[in-house]
Amino acid sequence: MSRLVMKFGGTSVANIERIRNVARHVERERAAGHDIAVVVSAMAGKTNELVGWCKEASELFDQREYDAVVASGEQVTSGLLALVLQQRGVAARSWQGWQIPILTSGTHGSARIESIDGSAILEGFEARKEVAVIAGFQGLHQKTRRIATLGRGGSDTSAVALAAALGAERCDIYTDVDGVYTTDPRVVPKARRLDRIAFEEMLEMASLGAKVLQVRSVELAMVHKVKTFVRSSFDDPADPRPGTLICGEEDILEQPVVTGIAFSKDEALITLRRVADRPGMAAAIFMPLAEADINVDMIIQVASEDAVATDITFTVPAAELERAEKILHKAQPHIGFASLNGASDVVKISAIGIGMRSHAGVAARAFKALAEKGINIRAITTSEIKFSVLIEAAYTELAVRTLHALYGLDKA
Ligand code: ADP
Ligand code: ASP
Ligand code: MG
């Protein structure tokens, strides 16, 4: 029989009634003749609560214990869905990451899946006609032999990795929207649902802030060519819509210049004033940050007027602002800047589209449109299929809506 992976996010399993609704979706696919592995997230809000408890318990928490705590949300929902399915007469068994096992590497709290042994699940399909209900977001760390979690939103990655490991025909990611939109539909009501989006575009959208899929899940789908759909769990289980297919660009007929707009508030801006204008300065600033694993994204260096000192501005993840400031102050005698200014009231707005490869002036149009709205751009980056601007956070909605309309993405 063909195999299917179905993943349900937090709002889709937020209470027992919704879990019953999930069971109805599972039953439909089973009736259609699939063997099914279901991946579940924790109930909506649960992971945030668990993370909050860790922070309350200990300021500098041990990542292994953090994982022990935050992985528990998915343990609960996997057991509950198995119970609900059994109650409805469907053979089902729950699986934690360590039981399969899903082996992981890397750091606790943001581990990477290394391998999945699908044999126990396949045996359940064959010998017992059993639906496998798998706790998302977690695995067994191959070095520490402890529970490890995959980073926020990691159940998407559990699902796609399982689909690849089980040779599934499809991976359906059920969520609280009916597909991938041209931008976050909660921010722009005129956003349109896309029937298809290319892997590369989805990868950029996710990396640049669209939380609908975890970045790593898109990478895995692309590498392993997993046919992945994003669709709604709130559709009638008897008559659901297909949602959005994430696919190769060769499978998309009409390619607009800009496919989507993403935004991320997870940015902070650091400006160093009057840094000595001589060789080796950039290294003196950015090496200590790199050694501390702090990701620097946009960088602007102003050409100095006097050839003596210059200003350097760059962005780091908002969560790392304090740490970055400390490191730079420590290195101040070596770098020799006059002042350091940190700001986290900024947002990065990005436009993404494969069509940009073959069109010039796409970003320039955005600069003009934003200027007309009185929005000041503080930093810019561009690459082959996207460009990003950093602006004041207060203008987020206005800027996203402006660019969305500018590139003809608004619903008719
Ligand atoms: P789940 O709990 O099911 O994993 P998430 O909250 O992680 O759901 O992801 C779904 C949310 O992603 C939507 O409610 C929507 O607000 C947000 N989102 C952001 N950008 C987009 C986009 N371009 N298309 C669809 N949803 C988006
Ligand atoms: N429950 C986890 C989170 O909230 C994983 C997920 O939902 O994908 O991040
Ligand atoms: Mg999610």
XYZ file of C-alpha atoms and ligand atoms in Angstrom:
449
model
C 0.000 0.000 0.000
C 1.087 3.564 -0.550
C 2.214 5.489 2.496
C 1.271 8.930 3.641
C 2.622 11.268 6.326
C 0.101 13.714 7.814
C 1.289 16.435 10.208
C -1.003 18.445 12.485
C 0.180 21.670 14.145
C -0.668 23.083 17.558
C -4.010 24.746 16.774
C -5.149 21.560 15.011
C -4.697 19.504 18.217
C -5.557 22.257 20.718
C -8.222 20.208 22.531
C -9.876 16.794 22.441
C -12.601 17.886 19.999
C -9.936 19.075 17.539
C -8.026 15.826 18.028
C -11.247 14.011 17.092
C -11.341 16.126 13.959
C -7.751 15.072 13.193
C -8.875 11.446 13.556
C -11.528 12.077 10.888
C -8.876 13.311 8.442
C -6.781 10.225 9.215
C -9.752 7.915 8.670
C -10.470 9.478 5.274
C -6.926 8.834 4.045
C -6.967 5.338 5.480
C -10.204 4.610 3.653
C -8.460 5.825 0.487
C -6.010 2.969 0.962
C -2.935 4.556 2.567
C -0.756 3.363 5.406
C -0.472 6.373 7.650
C 2.115 7.971 9.900
C 0.700 11.014 11.703
C 3.048 13.576 13.232
C 1.605 15.811 15.934
C 2.710 19.055 17.579
C 1.968 20.007 21.176
C -1.381 21.674 21.898
C -1.394 25.363 20.911
C 0.472 27.476 23.464
C 1.863 24.454 25.311
C 5.456 24.721 24.096
C 5.543 28.430 24.975
C 4.332 27.581 28.462
C 6.989 24.885 28.864
C 9.735 27.224 27.604
C 8.507 29.856 30.081
C 8.756 27.387 32.947
C 12.360 26.541 32.019
C 13.284 30.234 32.026
C 11.542 30.729 35.351
C 13.298 27.725 36.875
C 16.788 28.692 35.817
C 18.278 31.755 34.151
C 21.013 29.895 32.311
C 19.172 26.674 31.700
C 20.889 23.409 30.805
C 19.812 22.651 27.211
C 19.403 18.934 27.888
C 16.904 19.577 30.654
C 15.188 22.214 28.496
C 14.703 19.451 25.906
C 13.411 17.039 28.557
C 10.774 19.620 29.496
C 9.708 21.050 26.114
C 9.496 17.672 24.343
C 6.731 16.646 26.738
C 4.007 18.589 24.911
C 4.203 16.276 21.901
C 4.237 13.176 24.106
C 0.799 14.173 25.393
C -0.820 14.819 21.997
C 0.619 11.668 20.404
C -0.874 9.533 23.172
C -4.190 11.374 23.007
C -4.550 10.964 19.239
C -3.751 7.238 19.533
C -6.462 6.946 22.224
C -9.011 8.830 20.126
C -8.266 6.675 17.059
C -8.562 3.470 19.087
C -11.861 4.671 20.532
C -13.101 5.083 16.952
C -12.065 1.557 16.071
C -8.814 2.402 14.274
C -5.700 0.479 15.330
C -3.119 3.066 16.404
C 0.062 3.305 18.442
C 2.020 6.360 19.630
C 5.774 6.699 19.139
C 8.229 9.025 20.872
C 11.377 10.065 19.023
C 13.598 7.706 21.051
C 11.358 4.702 20.400
C 11.605 4.834 16.611
C 14.435 6.013 16.909
C 14.855 9.379 15.214
C 18.559 10.027 15.785
C 19.778 13.602 16.003
C 23.054 15.510 16.153
C 24.085 19.083 16.878
C 23.081 21.201 19.848
C 20.282 20.343 22.226
C 17.385 22.728 21.684
C 18.061 22.995 17.936
C 19.153 19.492 16.986
C 19.277 18.144 13.421
C 17.833 14.842 12.304
C 20.625 12.481 11.248
C 18.700 9.298 10.535
C 15.359 7.597 11.036
C 14.871 3.873 11.371
C 11.444 3.307 9.837
C 11.361 -0.455 10.426
C 9.201 -0.515 13.577
C 6.616 1.752 11.965
C 6.582 -0.284 8.760
C 6.135 -3.446 10.794
C 3.129 -1.846 12.528
C 1.663 -1.096 9.065
C 2.195 -4.612 7.789
C 1.605 -6.829 10.795
C -1.111 -4.871 12.619
C -2.596 -2.432 10.098
C -1.721 0.205 12.667
C -1.665 3.983 12.260
C 1.621 5.294 13.695
C 1.173 8.483 15.727
C 4.544 10.162 16.118
C 5.504 12.886 18.557
C 6.932 15.691 16.409
C 9.760 18.077 17.321
C 11.881 15.435 19.088
C 14.497 12.768 18.629
C 17.211 10.900 20.470
C 20.602 12.624 20.488
C 23.117 10.129 19.161
C 25.947 11.375 21.404
C 24.223 12.276 24.667
C 21.567 9.508 24.331
C 19.007 12.001 25.615
C 15.829 13.535 24.217
C 16.681 16.355 21.827
C 14.316 18.898 20.252
C 14.577 20.280 16.732
C 14.059 24.018 17.274
C 10.746 25.887 17.266
C 8.387 24.718 14.564
C 10.371 21.455 14.338
C 7.395 19.134 13.889
C 7.311 20.162 10.222
C 10.832 18.787 9.928
C 9.899 15.564 11.765
C 7.108 15.069 9.221
C 9.148 15.656 6.064
C 12.065 13.569 7.360
C 9.672 10.708 8.146
C 8.091 10.989 4.716
C 11.550 10.618 3.169
C 12.518 7.727 5.469
C 9.265 5.824 4.881
C 9.206 6.493 1.147
C 5.834 8.221 1.516
C 3.921 9.236 -1.567
C 3.085 12.606 0.021
C 3.591 14.688 3.147
C 0.550 16.761 4.120
C 1.210 19.566 6.610
C -2.162 20.469 8.152
C -2.313 23.862 9.837
C -4.654 26.742 10.640
C -4.449 28.304 7.164
C -5.436 26.596 3.920
C -2.037 26.910 2.280
C 0.950 29.139 1.683
C -0.063 32.718 0.948
C 1.659 35.576 -0.855
C 2.296 36.955 2.630
C 1.056 36.282 6.175
C -2.755 36.399 5.744
C -3.085 37.588 9.343
C -1.262 40.787 8.441
C -2.534 41.346 4.916
C -6.164 40.290 4.420
C -5.662 40.731 0.671
C -2.989 38.004 0.592
C -3.701 35.270 -1.947
C -3.274 31.537 -1.514
C -0.757 30.023 -3.906
C -1.579 26.736 -5.629
C 2.138 26.022 -5.958
C 5.382 27.497 -4.718
C 8.912 26.436 -5.700
C 11.178 24.856 -3.077
C 13.733 27.680 -3.427
C 11.074 30.325 -2.903
C 9.558 28.537 0.088
C 13.036 28.168 1.543
C 13.603 31.936 1.293
C 10.100 32.733 2.581
C 10.657 30.504 5.634
C 14.206 31.778 6.292
C 13.043 35.369 6.006
C 10.250 35.031 8.544
C 7.182 33.183 7.131
C 6.522 30.834 10.045
C 4.240 28.500 8.108
C 7.027 25.900 7.619
C 10.284 25.384 9.507
C 13.252 26.162 7.216
C 14.844 22.758 7.708
C 11.661 20.967 6.613
C 11.780 22.782 3.271
C 15.463 21.891 2.829
C 14.684 18.226 3.436
C 11.675 18.287 1.109
C 13.870 19.818 -1.599
C 16.779 17.402 -1.170
C 14.639 14.262 -0.891
C 12.020 15.447 -3.390
C 9.176 14.918 -0.929
C 5.859 15.976 -2.407
C 4.732 18.346 0.357
C 1.389 20.104 0.703
C 0.387 22.804 3.217
C -3.357 22.578 3.872
C -6.067 23.289 6.419
C -7.105 20.956 9.217
C -10.289 23.031 9.536
C -11.599 21.914 6.138
C -14.451 19.424 6.210
C -12.673 16.073 6.699
C -15.104 14.566 4.183
C -14.295 17.102 1.477
C -10.977 18.878 2.018
C -9.135 21.180 -0.405
C -5.642 20.237 -1.545
C -3.821 23.361 -0.252
C -0.453 24.520 -1.618
C 2.061 22.172 -3.228
C 5.757 22.875 -2.602
C 7.451 21.687 -5.784
C 10.305 22.068 -8.236
C 10.286 25.304 -10.246
C 9.950 23.275 -13.447
C 6.474 22.294 -12.216
C 5.262 25.891 -12.090
C 3.909 27.218 -15.346
C 3.497 30.915 -14.730
C 6.259 32.523 -12.747
C 5.559 36.055 -11.460
C 8.557 38.294 -10.744
C 7.690 38.421 -7.033
C 5.912 35.437 -5.476
C 5.703 36.535 -1.866
C 6.588 39.031 0.838
C 8.001 37.907 4.193
C 8.921 39.852 7.291
C 10.906 39.173 10.418
C 10.933 41.123 13.657
C 13.673 38.920 14.962
C 16.345 41.469 13.966
C 18.506 43.947 15.837
C 20.718 46.689 14.446
C 24.155 47.583 15.805
C 26.015 50.718 14.733
C 29.658 51.316 15.585
C 30.682 54.951 15.150
C 34.140 56.126 14.138
C 35.847 52.799 13.612
C 39.431 53.237 12.386
C 39.432 53.030 8.558
C 42.271 50.549 8.016
C 42.716 46.935 6.850
C 41.709 44.268 9.357
C 38.964 46.298 11.025
C 36.083 44.230 9.670
C 37.805 41.078 10.865
C 38.374 42.597 14.324
C 34.631 43.243 14.599
C 33.150 40.171 12.989
C 35.570 37.420 14.065
C 34.659 37.586 17.794
C 30.953 37.503 16.844
C 31.485 34.502 14.572
C 33.421 32.697 17.305
C 30.462 33.264 19.634
C 28.150 31.748 16.995
C 26.333 35.024 16.416
C 24.996 35.266 12.907
C 25.579 38.624 11.243
C 23.227 39.280 8.353
C 23.180 42.745 6.735
C 26.371 44.850 6.825
C 26.817 48.468 5.763
C 30.100 50.303 5.846
C 30.004 53.960 4.960
C 32.918 55.297 2.934
C 34.760 57.586 5.296
C 35.178 61.269 4.458
C 38.496 61.760 6.171
C 40.019 58.289 5.555
C 40.590 58.112 9.308
C 37.366 56.736 10.749
C 34.157 55.246 9.408
C 30.777 53.961 10.675
C 29.798 50.285 10.427
C 26.187 49.115 10.787
C 25.048 45.495 10.820
C 22.233 43.238 12.016
C 22.206 40.269 14.393
C 19.267 38.143 15.630
C 17.287 40.141 18.229
C 17.813 37.415 20.821
C 21.594 37.866 20.467
C 21.717 41.670 20.745
C 22.788 41.780 24.389
C 25.456 39.122 23.930
C 26.800 40.827 20.802
C 27.003 44.183 22.602
C 28.947 42.620 25.456
C 31.413 40.966 23.087
C 31.977 44.191 21.131
C 32.484 46.284 24.274
C 35.069 43.757 25.401
C 36.849 44.048 22.045
C 36.566 47.866 22.031
C 40.237 48.550 22.837
C 41.194 46.429 19.828
C 38.536 47.775 17.440
C 38.674 51.326 18.745
C 35.121 52.564 17.984
C 33.887 55.802 19.564
C 30.371 54.589 20.376
C 28.091 51.575 20.033
C 24.387 51.864 19.371
C 22.026 48.845 19.547
C 18.375 48.912 18.427
C 15.792 46.140 18.257
C 12.819 48.198 17.060
C 13.509 47.177 13.469
C 11.957 44.739 11.025
C 13.319 43.069 7.909
C 10.898 43.025 4.984
C 11.762 40.774 2.045
C 10.373 40.168 -1.408
C 10.985 36.731 -2.905
C 10.583 35.418 -6.422
C 12.438 33.213 -8.883
C 11.379 35.681 -11.583
C 13.857 38.209 -10.144
C 16.652 36.256 -11.824
C 15.542 37.576 -15.175
C 14.212 41.019 -14.262
C 16.174 44.152 -13.419
C 15.038 47.015 -11.205
C 12.699 44.964 -9.013
C 14.205 46.250 -5.755
C 14.504 49.823 -7.009
C 10.725 49.974 -7.460
C 10.315 48.988 -3.806
C 12.696 51.702 -2.606
C 10.645 54.280 -4.476
C 7.299 52.974 -3.171
C 8.541 52.909 0.430
C 9.976 56.426 0.110
C 6.604 57.673 -1.121
C 5.084 56.370 2.122
C 7.759 58.199 4.132
C 9.422 54.946 5.222
C 13.157 55.239 5.787
C 15.330 52.271 4.744
C 18.200 51.583 7.129
C 19.847 48.637 5.407
C 19.439 46.644 2.185
C 20.587 43.228 0.988
C 19.903 41.503 -2.271
C 20.588 38.082 -3.723
C 19.511 36.142 -6.772
C 15.862 35.579 -5.894
C 15.164 38.029 -3.060
C 15.909 41.413 -1.594
C 15.438 42.635 1.950
C 15.126 46.072 3.522
C 15.462 46.921 7.179
C 13.043 49.553 8.443
C 11.542 50.832 11.689
C 9.252 48.172 13.219
C 6.354 50.599 13.572
C 5.993 50.593 9.758
C 5.814 46.791 9.357
C 2.217 46.498 8.191
C 2.338 49.563 5.967
C 5.535 48.362 4.283
C 4.325 44.786 3.778
C 1.032 46.024 2.316
C 2.803 48.543 0.098
C 5.116 45.940 -1.434
C 2.316 43.389 -1.684
C 0.260 45.818 -3.764
C 3.279 47.096 -5.728
C 4.073 43.654 -7.159
C 0.446 42.900 -8.012
C -0.053 40.294 -5.308
C -3.292 41.693 -3.852
C -6.429 39.639 -4.271
C -8.580 41.013 -7.052
P 1.257 25.146 13.158
O 0.992 25.317 14.608
O 0.174 24.421 12.436
O 2.615 24.609 12.880
P 2.208 27.821 12.539
O 1.667 28.874 13.436
O 3.582 27.333 12.802
O 1.161 26.613 12.536
O 2.124 28.286 11.010
C 0.917 28.755 10.474
C 0.875 30.270 10.520
O 1.888 30.813 9.680
C -0.389 30.888 9.977
O -1.395 30.996 10.970
C 0.051 32.262 9.459
O -0.301 33.317 10.316
C 1.565 32.161 9.433
N 2.147 32.575 8.144
C 3.174 33.440 7.998
N 3.440 33.649 6.709
C 2.576 32.882 6.002
C 2.361 32.659 4.599
N 3.109 33.267 3.680
N 1.379 31.805 4.234
C 0.629 31.174 5.161
N 0.777 31.359 6.492
C 1.744 32.189 6.922
N 5.571 22.404 19.517
C 6.790 22.888 18.915
C 6.787 24.405 18.809
O 5.814 25.037 19.193
C 7.058 22.242 17.583
C 6.025 22.531 16.516
O 4.888 22.918 16.815
O 6.348 22.326 15.338
O 7.750 24.971 18.391
Mg 4.547 25.501 12.868
